[in-house]
Amino acid sequence: SKVTIIGAGNVGSTLGQRLVEKDIADVILLDIDPGRPQGLALDLMEARGVERHDRTIAGTDNYDLTQDSDIIVVTAGLARKPGMSREDLLKVNAQIVMEVTQQAIARSPDAIVLVVTNPLDVMTYLAWKVSGLAPRRVMGMAGVLDASRFQTFIALELRVSIKDVTATVLGGHGDLMVPLPRYSTVNGIPITELLSAETIDRLVERTKNGGAEIVSLMKAGSAYFAPASSACLMVESILFNQARIVPAAVYLDGEYGLADIFLGVPACLKRDGVAQILELQLTETEQAALQKSAEAVRQNLDLVAS
Ligand code: NAI
């Protein structure tokens, strides 16, 4: 299989490394930064003598090399610079995501598109719009990461193996995400049976601030190891038709009472993309939180459209 990663930044290059070293796919790493994708790809090729795998990774600025990709991962974008408002960043990244998606889809019309660039839910919608693809072939990565963070904090708190921990997070990627303790378990036991409400609240807040916590620890830059792992899991489920159930930003058409929006909900990922959306029973509070998250995404979509 062939995966194109657009944007050879921290997330894109780490994802490229995981995909080849886990023997999942051959990779094309594309970036506009002159020499960067070429240099990173050569470096990763030279690691093969030690890692002992036969996957290939090539760096380029030329979309022709991305032809016939099975999956296109969009990580291209800018980080917020001093003096730049969230709104400015939104518009800049919207331009980038729409342009790179169009370029890539023109060469790989049968691909599946996985968006990583923030603000995630808005960018996924825009990528879908310009791609002309069926909605199930476009999705965004955020929930896997948010759930993995929640799982991490649950496992640390209870001092149990993370292998037995599951977590469910709905909604947009950002302050308004909706972690669901009732649907988060240790070996099938809801954490609401194992932890006090106060402790759960603390873990939920830490999950919501997961990205910001890492930004505040680093002098520059933001999280990329766990984001790359999360995107890798989605790519793997799609390419190998694994039918993994993951929270992903997918197109909603009436599910959860929402329509014409990409938002994080549990989805089953197979070779054709989103094979199924799981509709959970939500309490009124949970449904209201999801609604609020959807409204924030819609406001940003309106900003881009204006
Ligand atoms: P980065 O700044 O390290 O990499 C971005 C790369 O995109 C740079 O190499 C840049 O040259 C490239 N780029 C910019 N415009 C381009 C264009 N028109 N064509 C091709 N390449 C272009 O950033 P990082 O850390 O890799 O993050 C990438 C994006 O992913 C950001 O928007 C970030 O906010 C987002 N992100 C999303 C997460 C999620 O859960 N959805 C988690 C982590 C990051």
XYZ file of C-alpha atoms and ligand atoms in Angstrom:
350
model
C 0.000 0.000 0.000
C 0.962 3.598 -0.517
C 0.340 6.399 1.947
C 1.033 10.050 1.146
C 1.660 12.357 4.069
C 1.328 16.031 3.223
C 3.306 18.132 5.665
C 6.669 16.709 6.777
C 6.601 18.516 10.105
C 6.765 16.846 13.495
C 3.529 14.894 13.186
C 3.977 14.027 9.498
C 7.548 12.800 9.757
C 6.898 10.795 12.928
C 3.879 9.187 11.281
C 6.057 8.359 8.271
C 8.562 6.673 10.552
C 5.872 4.603 12.259
C 4.280 3.513 8.994
C 7.494 2.203 7.458
C 9.086 0.808 10.613
C 5.866 -1.018 11.564
C 5.783 -2.389 8.004
C 2.346 -0.894 7.324
C 2.888 0.973 4.033
C 5.314 2.674 1.688
C 5.267 6.417 2.225
C 5.556 9.627 0.227
C 6.359 12.604 2.429
C 5.473 15.905 0.759
C 6.282 19.395 2.001
C 6.905 22.841 0.567
C 9.876 23.452 2.871
C 12.770 23.015 0.394
C 14.814 19.882 1.068
C 13.097 18.984 4.331
C 10.990 16.018 3.182
C 13.865 14.760 1.017
C 16.307 14.937 3.923
C 13.952 13.285 6.420
C 13.061 10.511 3.984
C 16.722 9.797 3.227
C 17.448 9.695 6.963
C 14.620 7.186 7.484
C 15.788 5.116 4.499
C 19.251 4.974 6.050
C 17.757 3.645 9.309
C 16.603 0.550 7.400
C 20.000 -1.110 7.738
C 19.396 -1.184 11.459
C 15.594 -1.476 11.578
C 15.643 -4.217 8.926
C 12.486 -3.461 6.970
C 11.983 -3.176 3.224
C 9.426 -0.362 3.189
C 10.338 2.744 1.237
C 9.846 6.389 2.090
C 10.515 9.217 -0.345
C 10.439 12.950 0.205
C 9.240 15.403 -2.400
C 7.530 18.675 -3.236
C 6.041 17.168 -6.383
C 2.451 15.887 -6.246
C 3.024 13.632 -9.259
C 4.926 11.265 -6.969
C 1.818 10.857 -4.809
C -0.132 9.253 -7.646
C -2.387 6.300 -6.768
C -2.062 6.619 -3.019
C -4.418 4.501 -0.915
C -4.531 7.071 1.857
C -3.683 10.769 1.953
C -2.880 12.156 5.378
C -3.043 15.943 5.673
C -0.813 17.377 8.400
C 0.240 20.531 6.525
C -0.405 23.808 8.241
C 0.988 26.583 10.310
C 1.229 26.819 14.055
C -0.037 30.034 15.637
C 2.635 32.735 15.549
C 2.834 35.631 18.021
C 0.340 38.317 17.051
C -1.764 35.926 15.029
C -5.336 35.413 16.153
C -7.007 32.004 16.152
C -9.176 33.360 13.384
C -6.177 34.313 11.240
C -4.712 30.854 11.756
C -8.017 29.278 10.871
C -8.107 31.066 7.528
C -4.469 30.349 6.684
C -4.785 26.650 7.474
C -8.105 26.443 5.635
C -6.378 27.733 2.497
C -3.519 25.243 2.906
C -5.743 22.231 3.621
C -8.070 22.940 0.691
C -5.199 23.439 -1.732
C -3.158 20.376 -0.732
C -6.243 18.137 -0.675
C -7.221 19.218 -4.180
C -3.708 18.642 -5.490
C -3.473 15.207 -3.913
C -6.956 13.994 -4.852
C -6.351 14.979 -8.483
C -3.621 12.285 -8.539
C -5.364 9.738 -6.283
C -9.098 10.016 -6.883
C -9.752 6.702 -5.099
C -7.871 7.561 -1.941
C -9.159 7.926 1.588
C -8.337 11.253 3.220
C -7.293 11.495 6.867
C -6.992 15.041 8.190
C -4.789 15.981 11.157
C -4.345 19.755 10.721
C -6.062 21.945 13.319
C -8.677 23.147 13.963
C -9.395 19.534 13.191
C -13.144 19.263 12.707
C -13.303 22.363 10.512
C -10.332 21.303 8.384
C -11.839 17.851 7.867
C -15.068 19.377 6.605
C -13.184 21.632 4.168
C -11.025 18.758 2.905
C -14.170 16.740 2.275
C -15.852 19.651 0.438
C -13.012 20.174 -2.002
C -12.236 16.460 -2.409
C -15.560 15.583 -4.013
C -15.291 12.226 -2.215
C -18.106 10.293 -0.584
C -18.335 11.370 3.072
C -17.275 7.960 4.390
C -13.909 8.340 2.617
C -12.902 11.437 4.576
C -12.228 11.624 8.311
C -10.237 13.472 10.916
C -7.908 12.277 13.671
C -8.427 13.700 17.148
C -10.551 11.357 19.243
C -7.985 8.554 19.215
C -5.478 10.982 20.699
C -7.906 12.470 23.213
C -9.040 8.977 24.265
C -5.436 7.798 24.546
C -4.676 10.714 26.846
C -7.750 9.928 28.967
C -6.702 6.243 29.100
C -3.218 7.286 30.196
C -4.500 9.370 33.086
C -6.968 6.635 34.171
C -4.231 3.976 34.147
C -1.833 6.197 36.079
C -4.494 7.096 38.644
C -5.558 3.479 39.249
C -2.027 2.096 38.828
C -3.197 -0.542 36.393
C -1.969 -1.562 32.956
C -3.128 0.734 30.206
C -3.795 -2.406 28.189
C -6.997 -2.935 30.177
C -8.214 0.655 29.874
C -10.646 1.943 27.253
C -11.945 5.487 26.939
C -14.566 7.202 24.845
C -14.385 10.854 23.866
C -16.969 12.592 21.680
C -17.176 15.997 20.070
C -14.755 18.449 18.555
C -11.038 18.491 19.228
C -10.528 21.295 21.699
C -11.791 22.735 24.948
C -15.300 21.538 24.198
C -14.518 17.860 23.671
C -16.797 15.491 25.577
C -14.988 12.682 27.440
C -17.508 10.053 28.548
C -16.591 8.425 31.892
C -19.678 6.179 31.744
C -18.284 4.645 28.569
C -14.685 4.479 29.766
C -13.667 1.231 31.419
C -11.015 -0.853 33.076
C -11.431 -4.390 31.807
C -15.096 -3.647 31.108
C -15.805 -1.989 34.471
C -16.924 1.639 34.020
C -14.522 4.014 35.764
C -17.550 5.566 37.456
C -17.505 2.390 39.633
C -13.801 2.734 40.418
C -13.087 6.434 40.907
C -14.798 9.258 42.773
C -16.633 11.950 40.815
C -13.996 14.497 41.881
C -11.140 12.338 40.616
C -12.925 11.701 37.325
C -13.504 15.437 36.899
C -9.803 16.063 37.419
C -8.845 13.443 34.813
C -11.423 14.800 32.368
C -10.048 18.335 32.749
C -6.490 17.096 32.238
C -7.621 15.294 29.089
C -9.289 18.430 27.731
C -6.062 20.357 28.383
C -3.842 17.557 27.117
C -2.499 19.478 24.150
C -2.017 22.719 26.097
C -0.218 20.914 28.934
C 2.448 19.715 26.513
C 2.724 23.113 24.805
C 3.309 24.727 28.191
C 6.101 22.258 29.012
C 7.946 22.812 25.731
C 9.587 26.075 24.773
C 8.410 25.713 21.200
C 6.238 23.237 19.398
C 3.484 20.893 20.438
C 2.693 17.211 20.861
C 3.537 14.884 18.029
C 4.440 11.382 19.240
C 0.971 10.476 20.509
C -0.708 12.286 17.576
C 1.407 10.314 15.102
C 0.624 7.028 16.908
C -3.070 7.900 16.775
C -3.054 8.642 13.045
C -1.055 5.459 12.500
C -3.714 3.349 14.227
C -6.389 4.780 11.924
C -4.289 4.189 8.795
C -3.651 0.608 9.895
C -7.329 -0.092 10.543
C -8.224 1.211 7.082
C -5.461 -0.462 5.058
C -5.819 -3.836 6.774
C -9.619 -3.700 6.954
C -9.401 -4.230 10.706
C -12.796 -2.735 11.602
C -11.348 -1.029 14.677
C -13.846 1.121 16.592
C -12.261 4.493 17.246
C -13.502 7.975 18.004
C -12.991 9.893 14.750
C -14.219 13.101 13.183
C -16.702 11.748 10.653
C -19.528 13.162 8.592
C -22.779 13.159 10.514
C -26.040 12.906 8.644
C -28.598 12.886 11.431
C -26.619 10.766 13.910
C -26.651 12.297 17.403
C -29.209 14.779 16.072
C -26.519 16.537 14.007
C -26.181 16.924 10.257
C -23.785 18.327 7.660
C -20.877 18.504 10.073
C -17.718 16.522 10.862
C -17.480 15.755 14.569
C -15.875 13.125 16.767
C -17.997 10.023 17.400
C -17.190 6.296 17.596
C -16.726 4.897 14.110
C -15.716 1.595 12.558
C -12.827 1.975 10.098
C -12.482 -0.461 7.209
C -10.943 -0.545 3.747
C -13.561 1.851 2.321
C -13.266 4.276 5.209
C -16.043 4.802 7.730
C -18.025 1.555 7.608
C -20.320 2.386 10.500
C -21.074 5.060 13.058
C -21.975 3.925 16.567
C -24.733 5.883 18.203
C -24.423 5.864 21.990
C -27.245 6.622 24.386
C -26.361 9.980 25.906
C -27.672 11.666 29.000
C -29.169 15.124 28.565
C -25.993 16.719 29.909
C -23.786 14.745 27.534
C -26.015 15.519 24.557
C -25.984 19.228 25.460
C -22.172 19.203 25.675
C -21.969 17.546 22.264
C -24.370 20.133 20.863
C -22.223 22.933 22.248
C -19.121 21.410 20.717
C -20.913 21.155 17.355
C -21.946 24.803 17.558
C -18.337 25.891 18.070
C -17.277 23.916 14.990
C -20.096 25.477 12.979
C -19.085 28.976 14.039
C -15.573 28.345 12.775
C -16.944 26.954 9.517
C -18.959 30.144 9.084
C -15.840 32.229 9.721
C -13.957 30.432 6.966
C -16.872 30.802 4.588
C -17.053 34.558 5.223
P 4.792 21.438 11.980
O 4.836 22.904 11.936
O 5.940 20.675 12.573
O 4.563 20.867 10.502
C 3.723 21.434 9.554
C 4.374 21.242 8.206
O 3.457 21.640 7.181
C 5.655 22.069 7.993
O 6.743 21.212 7.681
C 5.293 22.992 6.827
O 6.378 23.259 5.961
C 4.214 22.178 6.127
N 3.382 22.962 5.214
C 2.856 24.207 5.397
N 2.170 24.582 4.310
C 2.255 23.572 3.419
C 1.749 23.369 2.109
N 1.009 24.289 1.497
N 2.036 22.210 1.492
C 2.792 21.264 2.088
N 3.292 21.388 3.330
C 3.026 22.538 3.985
O 3.455 21.059 12.751
P 3.061 19.651 13.424
O 3.430 19.659 14.842
O 3.544 18.561 12.549
O 1.459 19.738 13.345
C 0.810 19.726 12.095
C -0.660 20.076 12.240
O -1.319 19.065 12.963
C -0.930 21.395 13.006
O -2.028 22.038 12.413
C -1.288 20.890 14.389
O -2.068 21.835 15.082
C -2.053 19.649 14.036
N -2.171 18.663 15.100
C -3.376 18.054 15.234
C -3.589 17.083 16.188
C -4.918 16.419 16.268
O -5.205 15.752 17.238
N -5.754 16.533 15.269
C -2.518 16.715 17.121
C -1.260 17.364 16.854
C -1.112 18.314 15.876
